[in-house]
Backbone as JSON, one array per atom type, in Angstrom:
{
  "sequence": "MATAGCAVAALSALTTVPVAANSGASAAKPTVVLVHGAFADSSSWNGVIERLQRRGYTVMAPANPLRGLYSDSAYIASVLKTVKGPIVLAGHSYGGAVISTAAAGNPRVKSLIYINALMLDVGESGMSLSARFPTALGTATNSVPYRTAGGGTDLYLKRDKVHPVFANCLPESQANLLGVTQRPAATTAFSETAKVAAWKEIPSWALVGRQDMTVSPQQERFEAKRAHSHTQEIDSCHVSLIARPDAVADLILQGATAAAGGS",
  "N": [[-175.43, 264.37, -30.0], [-174.71, 263.33, -33.26], [-175.74, 260.51, -34.66], [-176.19, 258.54, -36.76], [-176.04, 255.82, -37.57], [-177.4, 252.85, -36.56], [-178.49, 249.82, -35.19], [-179.8, 246.77, -33.94], [-180.05, 244.31, -31.36], [-181.79, 241.26, -31.53], [-184.83, 239.96, -30.02], [-184.95, 236.68, -29.9], [-185.58, 233.27, -30.46], [-184.1, 231.96, -32.28], [-181.05, 230.9, -33.54], [-177.94, 232.65, -34.42], [-176.59, 232.45, -37.61], [-173.42, 230.91, -38.06], [-170.18, 232.24, -39.16], [-169.04, 231.11, -42.06], [-167.85, 229.54, -45.12], [-169.26, 229.37, -48.4], [-171.06, 226.42, -49.22], [-170.63, 223.67, -51.63], [-173.1, 222.44, -52.07], [-174.8, 224.67, -52.26], [-174.13, 226.02, -54.43], [-175.34, 227.05, -56.58], [-176.77, 229.09, -56.06], [-176.4, 232.63, -54.83], [-174.35, 233.43, -52.09], [-175.73, 234.86, -49.1], [-174.67, 237.73, -47.17], [-174.85, 239.29, -44.32], [-174.8, 242.27, -42.55], [-174.91, 243.69, -39.63], [-175.86, 246.62, -37.81], [-174.89, 249.51, -35.52], [-174.95, 249.3, -31.83], [-175.76, 246.61, -31.67], [-176.0, 242.96, -32.44], [-175.51, 240.3, -34.57], [-177.69, 238.67, -34.28], [-179.85, 240.36, -34.76], [-180.65, 239.85, -37.26], [-182.02, 237.52, -37.27], [-184.76, 236.61, -37.73], [-184.92, 237.21, -40.62], [-182.81, 235.57, -41.56], [-183.91, 233.09, -41.03], [-185.97, 233.16, -43.05], [-184.61, 233.15, -45.39], [-183.07, 230.97, -45.39], [-184.99, 229.0, -45.6], [-185.58, 229.2, -48.29], [-183.5, 228.21, -49.53], [-181.09, 229.38, -49.39], [-177.57, 229.99, -48.66], [-176.45, 231.44, -45.7], [-174.55, 234.08, -44.14], [-173.73, 235.69, -41.21], [-171.66, 237.79, -40.11], [-170.08, 239.2, -37.22], [-170.01, 242.66, -36.76], [-167.62, 244.76, -35.83], [-167.77, 247.44, -35.01], [-166.06, 249.51, -34.22], [-164.95, 251.47, -35.95], [-165.28, 253.09, -39.14], [-163.36, 252.4, -41.08], [-161.74, 250.17, -40.02], [-163.71, 248.45, -39.4], [-164.98, 247.96, -42.0], [-162.8, 246.79, -43.44], [-162.49, 244.36, -41.89], [-165.0, 243.16, -42.42], [-164.61, 243.0, -45.31], [-162.58, 241.13, -45.41], [-163.95, 238.9, -44.43], [-165.55, 238.48, -46.63], [-163.91, 237.43, -48.44], [-163.73, 234.88, -47.91], [-165.73, 233.66, -49.09], [-167.05, 231.63, -51.63], [-167.97, 231.96, -55.05], [-170.87, 234.08, -56.11], [-172.03, 236.95, -54.2], [-174.55, 238.3, -52.24], [-174.82, 241.09, -50.59], [-175.96, 242.52, -47.58], [-176.86, 245.43, -45.55], [-177.75, 246.67, -42.42], [-178.69, 249.91, -41.35], [-175.98, 251.48, -39.85], [-174.53, 249.49, -40.86], [-174.96, 249.69, -43.55], [-173.2, 251.67, -44.22], [-170.65, 250.36, -43.93], [-170.79, 248.06, -45.69], [-170.7, 249.4, -48.22], [-168.05, 250.22, -48.38], [-166.66, 247.75, -47.86], [-167.32, 246.18, -50.0], [-166.14, 247.21, -52.1], [-164.11, 246.82, -55.02], [-164.39, 244.08, -55.06], [-165.23, 241.77, -57.14], [-167.13, 239.53, -56.8], [-169.1, 240.36, -55.42], [-172.35, 240.91, -56.2], [-174.72, 242.17, -55.65], [-176.09, 244.83, -53.68], [-177.9, 245.39, -50.73], [-179.73, 247.69, -48.86], [-181.0, 248.45, -45.69], [-182.81, 250.31, -43.99], [-180.62, 252.17, -43.94], [-177.32, 253.67, -43.95], [-175.75, 255.19, -46.67], [-173.1, 255.99, -47.68], [-171.35, 258.5, -49.6], [-168.32, 259.21, -51.4], [-166.19, 261.09, -49.11], [-168.22, 261.56, -47.29], [-169.51, 261.11, -43.91], [-171.13, 259.36, -41.3], [-172.04, 261.3, -39.5], [-171.91, 263.6, -40.84], [-173.96, 263.34, -42.78], [-176.24, 262.98, -41.17], [-176.32, 265.25, -39.98], [-177.25, 266.9, -42.02], [-179.83, 265.67, -42.29], [-181.34, 265.78, -39.62], [-182.54, 263.73, -36.72], [-184.39, 262.36, -33.9], [-182.35, 260.9, -32.8], [-180.26, 262.39, -32.2], [-180.27, 263.34, -29.78], [-180.32, 261.12, -28.12], [-178.37, 259.62, -27.21], [-175.67, 258.36, -24.97], [-172.26, 259.28, -24.26], [-169.46, 257.55, -23.4], [-166.14, 257.42, -22.26], [-163.61, 255.08, -23.15], [-160.86, 252.84, -22.35], [-158.23, 251.94, -24.22], [-155.35, 251.15, -26.29], [-154.5, 254.14, -27.08], [-157.25, 255.12, -26.69], [-160.61, 256.26, -26.71], [-164.14, 256.99, -27.49], [-167.24, 255.56, -26.66], [-170.6, 254.97, -27.7], [-173.79, 254.87, -26.37], [-177.18, 253.96, -26.43], [-179.45, 255.78, -24.72], [-181.55, 254.49, -22.08], [-184.07, 255.06, -21.93], [-184.85, 256.15, -24.36], [-184.76, 254.09, -26.11], [-187.14, 252.82, -27.01], [-189.11, 255.05, -27.84], [-187.55, 256.14, -29.74], [-185.72, 254.52, -31.31], [-186.9, 251.93, -31.5], [-189.6, 252.0, -32.07], [-191.69, 250.59, -33.22], [-192.01, 248.23, -32.0], [-193.15, 246.2, -29.21], [-193.06, 247.86, -26.19], [-191.75, 246.48, -24.02], [-190.07, 244.67, -25.33], [-188.5, 246.37, -26.71], [-187.26, 247.65, -24.67], [-185.73, 245.59, -23.61], [-183.98, 245.15, -25.63], [-182.34, 247.55, -25.38], [-181.02, 246.8, -22.93], [-179.28, 244.76, -23.92], [-177.77, 245.97, -25.63], [-174.77, 246.64, -27.75], [-172.02, 248.95, -27.59], [-171.23, 251.51, -29.82], [-168.09, 252.83, -31.2], [-167.14, 256.31, -31.55], [-165.91, 256.68, -33.86], [-166.95, 255.21, -35.68], [-168.76, 256.65, -36.79], [-167.68, 259.32, -37.42], [-165.67, 258.85, -39.14], [-164.63, 259.37, -42.66], [-166.04, 258.38, -45.8], [-164.13, 256.48, -48.2], [-164.51, 255.29, -50.45], [-167.48, 254.1, -52.48], [-169.22, 251.79, -53.13], [-171.74, 251.35, -54.18], [-171.95, 252.71, -56.44], [-170.96, 251.31, -58.58], [-172.11, 248.68, -58.37], [-175.23, 247.0, -58.5], [-177.99, 248.04, -56.47], [-180.47, 247.88, -53.69], [-182.86, 249.24, -51.86], [-184.48, 249.8, -48.65], [-186.91, 251.68, -47.21], [-187.94, 252.89, -44.27], [-190.95, 254.1, -43.09], [-191.71, 255.12, -40.61], [-189.26, 255.59, -39.31], [-187.25, 256.73, -36.78], [-184.78, 257.05, -36.22], [-182.78, 257.04, -38.39], [-183.38, 259.4, -40.74], [-186.38, 259.02, -42.83], [-186.42, 260.75, -44.89], [-183.64, 261.02, -45.52], [-183.13, 258.39, -46.23], [-184.5, 258.17, -48.64], [-183.18, 260.2, -49.99], [-180.6, 259.01, -50.25], [-181.13, 256.57, -51.55], [-182.13, 257.35, -54.01], [-180.03, 258.94, -55.34], [-178.32, 256.75, -55.59], [-179.47, 255.3, -57.48], [-181.06, 253.09, -56.67], [-183.15, 250.19, -56.37], [-185.93, 250.85, -54.86], [-187.95, 250.26, -51.93], [-190.78, 251.18, -49.85], [-191.85, 250.93, -46.64], [-194.29, 250.66, -43.79], [-192.72, 250.99, -41.07], [-190.53, 251.08, -38.36], [-187.09, 251.83, -37.35], [-185.94, 249.45, -36.91], [-186.73, 247.53, -38.81], [-185.9, 244.92, -39.77], [-186.29, 243.45, -37.6], [-189.02, 243.87, -36.97], [-190.29, 243.64, -39.34], [-189.51, 241.15, -40.78], [-190.24, 239.79, -42.99], [-190.67, 241.7, -45.22], [-188.17, 242.56, -45.44], [-186.54, 240.35, -46.01], [-187.78, 239.64, -48.6], [-186.91, 241.74, -50.13], [-184.12, 241.33, -50.14], [-184.18, 238.92, -51.43], [-184.98, 239.84, -53.98], [-182.64, 241.19, -54.82], [-180.9, 238.83, -54.7], [-182.06, 237.32, -56.7], [-181.5, 238.81, -59.11], [-178.67, 238.75, -58.87], [-178.23, 236.03, -59.43], [-178.83, 236.13, -61.95], [-181.4, 236.44, -62.74], [-184.72, 238.01, -63.54]],
  "CA": [[-174.54, 263.5, -30.94], [-175.47, 262.96, -34.38], [-175.1, 259.19, -34.81], [-177.28, 257.89, -37.55], [-175.76, 254.28, -37.86], [-177.73, 252.23, -35.59], [-179.15, 248.49, -35.38], [-180.2, 246.17, -32.58], [-179.95, 242.85, -31.12], [-183.16, 240.98, -31.6], [-185.43, 238.93, -29.27], [-185.45, 235.71, -30.87], [-185.06, 231.89, -30.09], [-183.24, 231.42, -33.31], [-179.54, 231.14, -33.28], [-177.36, 233.41, -35.45], [-175.79, 231.41, -38.43], [-172.08, 231.14, -37.96], [-169.66, 232.56, -40.35], [-168.57, 229.97, -42.97], [-167.75, 229.78, -46.56], [-170.49, 228.73, -49.02], [-170.71, 224.97, -49.79], [-170.85, 223.23, -52.9], [-174.56, 222.28, -52.23], [-175.7, 225.73, -52.5], [-173.38, 226.82, -55.21], [-176.11, 227.6, -57.82], [-177.38, 230.48, -55.47], [-175.48, 233.48, -54.23], [-174.29, 233.61, -50.56], [-176.15, 236.19, -48.56], [-173.9, 238.08, -46.27], [-175.8, 240.2, -43.5], [-174.05, 243.13, -41.67], [-175.72, 244.63, -38.52], [-175.29, 248.02, -37.46], [-174.49, 249.74, -34.1], [-175.83, 248.84, -30.7], [-176.55, 245.49, -32.03], [-175.27, 241.92, -32.77], [-176.06, 239.54, -35.75], [-179.06, 238.11, -34.0], [-180.93, 241.26, -35.21], [-181.13, 239.36, -38.58], [-182.68, 236.06, -37.1], [-186.02, 236.32, -38.53], [-184.55, 237.36, -42.03], [-182.14, 234.46, -41.84], [-184.86, 232.06, -41.16], [-186.73, 233.09, -44.25], [-183.81, 233.08, -46.48], [-182.59, 229.63, -45.46], [-186.15, 228.28, -46.26], [-185.61, 229.49, -49.81], [-182.35, 227.44, -49.85], [-179.66, 230.23, -49.35], [-176.4, 230.01, -47.64], [-176.4, 232.76, -45.12], [-173.64, 234.35, -43.27], [-174.19, 236.98, -40.39], [-170.59, 238.07, -39.27], [-170.13, 240.2, -36.09], [-169.46, 243.93, -37.02], [-166.92, 245.06, -34.66], [-168.26, 248.69, -34.57], [-164.83, 250.23, -33.77], [-164.64, 252.51, -36.85], [-165.8, 252.77, -40.48], [-162.17, 251.83, -41.74], [-161.42, 248.8, -39.46], [-165.01, 247.49, -39.57], [-164.92, 247.58, -43.37], [-161.55, 245.98, -43.61], [-162.73, 243.14, -41.35], [-166.04, 242.52, -43.35], [-164.05, 242.61, -46.53], [-161.84, 239.81, -45.13], [-164.77, 237.77, -44.36], [-166.19, 238.22, -48.02], [-162.88, 236.78, -49.31], [-163.87, 233.45, -47.65], [-166.99, 233.16, -49.83], [-166.75, 231.09, -53.02], [-169.12, 232.16, -55.78], [-171.35, 235.3, -56.07], [-172.4, 237.39, -53.03], [-175.34, 239.5, -52.01], [-174.41, 241.7, -49.39], [-176.97, 243.42, -46.99], [-176.46, 246.07, -44.38], [-178.71, 247.46, -41.84], [-178.26, 251.01, -40.56], [-174.55, 251.65, -39.89], [-173.81, 248.41, -41.56], [-174.82, 250.13, -44.88], [-171.82, 252.32, -44.64], [-169.69, 249.4, -43.94], [-170.78, 247.26, -46.96], [-170.39, 250.3, -49.15], [-166.74, 250.07, -48.44], [-166.18, 246.49, -47.92], [-167.56, 245.6, -51.39], [-165.35, 247.98, -53.17], [-163.06, 245.95, -55.65], [-164.77, 242.61, -54.92], [-166.21, 241.34, -58.28], [-168.08, 238.55, -56.53], [-170.45, 241.12, -54.74], [-173.21, 241.26, -57.31], [-175.97, 243.12, -55.27], [-175.96, 245.5, -52.4], [-179.02, 245.67, -50.1], [-179.53, 248.65, -47.65], [-182.06, 248.29, -44.8], [-182.91, 251.57, -43.2], [-179.29, 252.18, -44.01], [-176.6, 254.72, -44.42], [-175.24, 254.93, -47.87], [-172.25, 257.22, -47.76], [-170.74, 258.87, -50.81], [-166.95, 259.57, -51.02], [-166.2, 262.21, -48.35], [-169.16, 261.5, -46.29], [-169.6, 260.35, -42.79], [-172.59, 259.08, -40.68], [-172.27, 262.37, -38.82], [-172.26, 264.63, -41.87], [-175.23, 263.11, -43.42], [-177.35, 263.0, -40.05], [-176.54, 266.8, -39.79], [-178.31, 267.2, -43.1], [-181.2, 265.07, -42.0], [-181.4, 265.4, -38.34], [-183.48, 263.04, -36.12], [-184.43, 262.35, -32.39], [-181.3, 260.31, -32.18], [-179.29, 263.47, -31.79], [-180.23, 263.45, -28.29], [-180.76, 259.71, -27.53], [-177.14, 258.67, -26.76], [-174.63, 258.77, -24.04], [-170.97, 259.25, -24.52], [-168.79, 257.03, -22.41], [-164.82, 257.01, -22.67], [-163.01, 253.74, -22.97], [-159.42, 252.84, -22.29], [-157.48, 250.99, -24.91], [-154.23, 251.91, -26.75], [-155.02, 255.42, -27.73], [-158.35, 255.43, -26.13], [-161.79, 256.44, -27.56], [-165.3, 257.06, -26.81], [-168.28, 254.83, -27.11], [-171.88, 255.67, -27.77], [-174.8, 253.95, -25.98], [-178.68, 254.47, -26.53], [-180.1, 255.94, -23.53], [-182.5, 253.38, -21.96], [-185.49, 255.86, -21.99], [-185.02, 256.59, -25.74], [-184.74, 253.12, -27.25], [-188.6, 252.48, -27.41], [-189.58, 255.98, -28.65], [-186.46, 256.73, -30.92], [-185.27, 253.43, -32.0], [-187.81, 250.72, -31.79], [-191.1, 252.55, -31.79], [-192.79, 249.82, -33.9], [-191.94, 246.91, -31.23], [-193.73, 246.18, -27.82], [-192.07, 248.47, -25.15], [-191.0, 245.39, -23.16], [-189.11, 244.11, -26.2], [-187.5, 247.57, -27.14], [-186.4, 247.85, -23.37], [-184.75, 244.51, -23.5], [-182.73, 245.47, -26.64], [-181.46, 248.44, -24.45], [-180.26, 246.1, -22.0], [-178.3, 243.97, -24.6], [-177.06, 246.77, -26.72], [-173.25, 246.77, -27.95], [-171.77, 250.32, -27.89], [-170.4, 251.67, -31.16], [-167.17, 253.89, -31.15], [-167.6, 257.41, -32.36], [-165.27, 256.8, -35.05], [-167.93, 254.49, -36.72], [-169.61, 257.68, -37.55], [-166.88, 260.49, -37.83], [-164.56, 258.58, -40.41], [-165.47, 259.56, -43.86], [-166.0, 257.15, -46.65], [-163.01, 256.71, -49.16], [-165.17, 254.68, -51.57], [-168.84, 253.96, -52.6], [-169.29, 250.63, -53.92], [-172.99, 251.42, -54.81], [-171.77, 253.38, -57.74], [-170.57, 250.27, -59.48], [-172.92, 247.39, -57.92], [-176.67, 247.35, -58.29], [-178.57, 248.29, -55.11], [-181.72, 247.74, -53.43], [-183.01, 250.08, -50.62], [-185.73, 249.76, -47.91], [-187.26, 252.92, -46.47], [-189.16, 252.79, -43.16], [-191.52, 255.43, -42.98], [-191.62, 255.6, -39.29], [-187.86, 255.51, -38.82], [-186.97, 258.04, -36.06], [-183.18, 256.88, -36.1], [-182.29, 257.36, -39.58], [-184.5, 260.01, -41.3], [-186.88, 258.53, -44.13], [-185.86, 261.66, -46.07], [-182.27, 260.7, -45.92], [-183.11, 257.04, -46.95], [-184.92, 258.41, -49.87], [-182.12, 260.76, -50.87], [-179.57, 258.13, -50.6], [-181.46, 255.69, -52.61], [-182.43, 258.08, -55.34], [-178.77, 259.25, -55.98], [-177.61, 255.44, -55.94], [-180.32, 254.7, -58.42], [-181.44, 251.93, -55.95], [-184.45, 249.71, -56.41], [-186.48, 251.23, -53.6], [-189.26, 249.96, -51.41], [-191.15, 251.93, -48.61], [-192.91, 250.1, -45.8], [-194.66, 251.14, -42.68], [-192.09, 250.39, -40.01], [-189.71, 251.83, -37.61], [-185.77, 251.75, -37.69], [-185.72, 248.0, -36.7], [-187.63, 246.75, -39.72], [-185.27, 243.77, -39.92], [-187.02, 242.53, -36.63], [-190.49, 244.19, -36.88], [-191.0, 243.18, -40.71], [-188.51, 240.42, -41.48], [-190.71, 239.32, -44.33], [-190.46, 242.57, -46.26], [-186.45, 242.7, -45.6], [-186.16, 239.13, -46.74], [-188.31, 239.7, -49.87], [-186.07, 242.61, -50.79], [-183.01, 240.56, -50.35], [-184.52, 237.91, -52.46], [-185.01, 240.56, -55.32], [-181.09, 241.23, -55.22], [-180.5, 237.48, -54.94], [-182.41, 236.76, -58.02], [-180.78, 239.49, -59.94], [-177.32, 238.12, -58.77], [-178.27, 234.81, -60.11], [-179.0, 236.24, -63.49], [-182.94, 236.36, -62.98], [-185.22, 239.19, -63.79]],
  "C": [[-175.23, 263.07, -31.88], [-174.87, 261.45, -34.73], [-176.11, 258.24, -35.51], [-177.17, 256.4, -38.1], [-176.17, 253.43, -36.72], [-178.49, 250.76, -36.07], [-179.26, 248.01, -34.1], [-180.13, 244.84, -32.5], [-181.31, 242.41, -30.74], [-183.57, 239.97, -30.53], [-185.82, 237.87, -30.17], [-184.83, 234.45, -30.31], [-184.24, 231.43, -31.1], [-181.78, 231.62, -32.99], [-179.11, 231.77, -34.63], [-176.52, 232.23, -36.15], [-174.32, 231.84, -38.29], [-171.46, 231.43, -39.35], [-168.85, 231.44, -40.99], [-168.72, 229.98, -44.25], [-168.99, 229.02, -47.12], [-169.95, 227.26, -49.53], [-171.18, 224.85, -51.03], [-172.42, 222.95, -53.32], [-175.34, 223.33, -52.6], [-174.94, 226.75, -53.45], [-174.12, 227.67, -56.29], [-176.77, 228.94, -57.31], [-176.3, 231.21, -54.93], [-175.54, 233.31, -52.64], [-174.81, 234.73, -50.13], [-175.46, 236.43, -47.31], [-174.62, 239.3, -45.55], [-174.87, 240.97, -42.41], [-174.96, 244.0, -40.78], [-175.01, 245.83, -38.42], [-174.91, 248.34, -35.91], [-175.53, 249.44, -33.13], [-176.45, 247.5, -30.92], [-175.43, 244.2, -32.17], [-176.01, 241.28, -34.08], [-177.41, 238.94, -35.48], [-180.32, 239.15, -34.34], [-181.46, 240.77, -36.5], [-181.84, 237.98, -38.36], [-183.76, 235.91, -37.91], [-185.81, 236.52, -40.1], [-183.72, 235.96, -42.3], [-182.99, 233.23, -41.88], [-185.55, 231.81, -42.43], [-185.9, 232.87, -45.48], [-183.37, 231.59, -46.39], [-183.82, 228.66, -45.93], [-186.12, 228.23, -47.68], [-184.24, 228.63, -50.37], [-181.06, 228.27, -49.99], [-178.75, 230.08, -48.27], [-176.39, 231.4, -47.14], [-175.33, 232.98, -44.09], [-173.85, 235.81, -42.51], [-172.9, 237.34, -39.51], [-170.72, 239.22, -38.18], [-169.39, 241.35, -36.78], [-168.83, 244.57, -35.71], [-167.32, 246.4, -34.13], [-167.23, 249.58, -33.83], [-164.53, 251.36, -34.68], [-164.85, 252.09, -38.16], [-164.53, 251.85, -41.26], [-161.85, 250.33, -41.27], [-162.56, 247.88, -39.54], [-165.05, 246.94, -41.16], [-163.95, 246.65, -43.89], [-161.9, 244.5, -43.13], [-163.82, 242.45, -42.15], [-165.38, 242.14, -44.66], [-163.2, 241.31, -46.45], [-162.81, 238.6, -45.11], [-165.4, 237.44, -45.91], [-165.14, 237.44, -48.87], [-163.03, 235.22, -48.91], [-165.01, 232.76, -48.44], [-166.54, 232.78, -51.24], [-168.15, 231.49, -53.71], [-169.7, 233.74, -55.52], [-171.97, 235.56, -54.61], [-173.54, 238.39, -53.18], [-175.15, 239.83, -50.63], [-175.27, 242.77, -48.81], [-176.38, 243.93, -45.92], [-177.66, 246.92, -43.91], [-178.19, 248.72, -41.12], [-176.81, 251.48, -40.79], [-173.88, 250.68, -40.76], [-173.95, 248.63, -43.03], [-173.62, 250.79, -45.22], [-170.75, 251.37, -44.67], [-169.63, 248.53, -45.18], [-170.47, 248.17, -48.07], [-168.95, 250.42, -49.35], [-166.26, 248.72, -48.53], [-166.31, 245.86, -49.29], [-166.7, 245.97, -52.6], [-164.27, 247.08, -53.66], [-163.3, 244.56, -55.55], [-165.64, 242.31, -56.01], [-167.1, 240.31, -58.04], [-169.35, 239.08, -55.7], [-171.13, 241.53, -55.91], [-174.47, 242.24, -56.91], [-175.76, 243.59, -53.95], [-177.4, 245.73, -51.94], [-178.86, 246.72, -48.87], [-180.96, 248.6, -46.9], [-182.1, 249.41, -43.9], [-181.45, 252.0, -42.98], [-178.63, 253.64, -44.36], [-175.85, 254.27, -45.77], [-174.44, 256.16, -48.25], [-171.65, 257.37, -48.97], [-169.27, 259.25, -50.35], [-166.86, 260.82, -50.35], [-167.15, 262.3, -47.27], [-168.99, 260.78, -45.18], [-171.07, 260.2, -42.15], [-173.07, 260.64, -40.09], [-172.68, 263.45, -39.8], [-173.54, 264.48, -42.41], [-176.37, 263.35, -42.28], [-177.4, 264.64, -39.71], [-177.48, 267.4, -40.79], [-179.69, 266.92, -42.86], [-181.2, 264.61, -40.59], [-182.72, 264.55, -37.72], [-183.47, 263.15, -34.74], [-183.22, 261.67, -31.93], [-180.24, 261.23, -31.8], [-179.1, 263.49, -30.31], [-180.63, 262.24, -27.37], [-179.51, 258.88, -27.1], [-176.32, 259.18, -25.85], [-173.29, 258.49, -24.45], [-170.1, 258.55, -23.23], [-167.29, 256.66, -22.83], [-164.45, 255.68, -22.45], [-161.48, 253.89, -23.0], [-158.87, 251.63, -23.0], [-156.1, 251.73, -25.43], [-154.81, 253.07, -27.66], [-156.44, 255.88, -27.32], [-159.49, 255.89, -27.03], [-163.01, 256.75, -26.69], [-166.31, 256.28, -27.5], [-169.56, 255.37, -26.99], [-172.83, 254.46, -27.35], [-176.13, 254.67, -26.27], [-178.85, 254.64, -24.88], [-181.39, 255.11, -23.32], [-183.94, 253.87, -22.35], [-185.81, 256.17, -23.35], [-184.98, 255.24, -26.61], [-185.97, 252.78, -27.73], [-188.98, 253.71, -28.25], [-188.68, 256.43, -29.86], [-186.11, 255.52, -31.81], [-186.04, 252.18, -32.52], [-189.24, 250.94, -31.46], [-192.2, 251.7, -32.39], [-192.75, 248.37, -33.0], [-192.68, 247.28, -29.9], [-192.53, 246.91, -27.05], [-191.18, 247.46, -24.5], [-189.62, 244.78, -24.18], [-187.99, 245.09, -26.55], [-186.75, 247.67, -25.74], [-185.32, 246.66, -23.23], [-183.49, 244.69, -24.56], [-182.04, 246.56, -26.12], [-180.6, 247.88, -23.73], [-179.18, 245.39, -22.68], [-177.52, 244.8, -25.68], [-175.53, 246.69, -26.65], [-173.13, 248.27, -28.44], [-171.01, 250.34, -29.32], [-169.38, 253.04, -30.76], [-167.53, 255.1, -32.08], [-167.01, 257.37, -33.77], [-166.03, 256.08, -36.12], [-168.58, 255.46, -37.55], [-168.87, 258.94, -37.89], [-165.98, 260.13, -38.77], [-165.41, 258.74, -41.64], [-165.15, 258.5, -44.91], [-164.92, 257.55, -47.77], [-163.6, 256.04, -50.56], [-166.57, 254.49, -51.45], [-169.21, 252.96, -53.53], [-170.63, 250.64, -54.73], [-172.95, 252.16, -56.11], [-171.56, 252.58, -58.82], [-171.37, 249.02, -59.36], [-174.28, 247.8, -57.89], [-177.05, 247.37, -56.83], [-179.98, 248.33, -54.94], [-181.93, 248.55, -52.05], [-184.36, 249.89, -50.06], [-185.92, 251.1, -46.93], [-188.23, 252.59, -45.39], [-189.78, 254.07, -42.87], [-191.74, 256.04, -41.56], [-190.37, 255.58, -38.48], [-187.63, 256.76, -38.08], [-185.42, 258.11, -35.76], [-182.45, 257.5, -37.25], [-183.49, 258.05, -40.32], [-184.98, 259.24, -42.5], [-186.31, 259.39, -45.33], [-184.37, 261.43, -46.44], [-182.09, 259.39, -46.53], [-183.43, 257.24, -48.32], [-183.73, 259.04, -50.78], [-181.05, 260.0, -51.28], [-179.98, 257.13, -51.85], [-181.73, 256.22, -53.95], [-181.0, 258.29, -56.08], [-177.96, 257.99, -56.34], [-178.57, 254.65, -57.03], [-180.86, 253.2, -58.04], [-182.86, 251.57, -56.34], [-185.12, 249.88, -55.09], [-187.76, 250.78, -53.26], [-189.58, 250.64, -50.12], [-192.1, 251.02, -47.96], [-193.36, 250.83, -44.6], [-193.81, 250.49, -41.6], [-191.07, 251.41, -39.35], [-188.19, 251.59, -38.11], [-185.46, 250.13, -37.74], [-186.6, 247.21, -37.45], [-187.19, 245.32, -39.98], [-185.87, 242.68, -38.77], [-188.46, 242.6, -36.68], [-191.22, 243.47, -38.24], [-189.87, 242.24, -41.4], [-188.97, 239.81, -42.91], [-190.5, 240.2, -45.57], [-188.97, 242.56, -46.52], [-186.17, 241.41, -46.29], [-186.73, 238.99, -48.27], [-187.36, 240.66, -50.68], [-184.58, 242.05, -51.15], [-183.11, 239.55, -51.34], [-184.31, 238.69, -53.72], [-183.47, 240.73, -55.69], [-180.54, 239.88, -55.36], [-180.82, 236.99, -56.25], [-181.72, 237.46, -59.16], [-179.3, 238.99, -60.11], [-177.09, 236.99, -59.52], [-178.6, 234.77, -61.6], [-180.66, 236.27, -63.77], [-183.41, 237.75, -63.35], [-185.26, 240.01, -62.58]]
}
């Protein structure tokens, strides 16, 4: 199964910042909204959140439902409507596909930040892109039917693939725990095709992980080039937001500086 939209729940003592509108005390700076990807929750951003808060930014890390590109994007778009003032919107992995849709038509979103991410063009899906740029993730998931109105299928990372494929730059013990705490993603998260691509209108920044085994570095470079993104490459695996929160926060700060009218 080609499922290139992934992210991860981090091991961290930090608490995830709750969803809340920007306060007047931080009005001079844009609000940073962080969207996680598949197999994860917002705690994957904890190290990044800590660094951004130290710099005085209001940060929001809403839960990505992981039920389908259309519904997930609609939910994140509704969260963005609660924010006053300019927004810097960042997405990791599948979260990149979500922010590209959620930001469309919202003039308060000033910068888009893609971290080891999917950057879908109109008519593309996570599956179609990963078919062009295959990785070891294609054989690293299990499909499990679920029963709701209409039914569907969830994808889980195989436990023995979490470390070598998904989090190869983390200690094996930490990667294994991420497999235990993973949240499944519905297959529709990766099969639904994008109807809009906000990166065509909004300046973007992209981080490429040279050791990424989940989303191909070649795919990340291809996406960033066509979006004319400000691109940075680092030696990290797919979960760079956990392994290298310093580099991820620095890239987000570049987008935040630009959103605030800086150089």
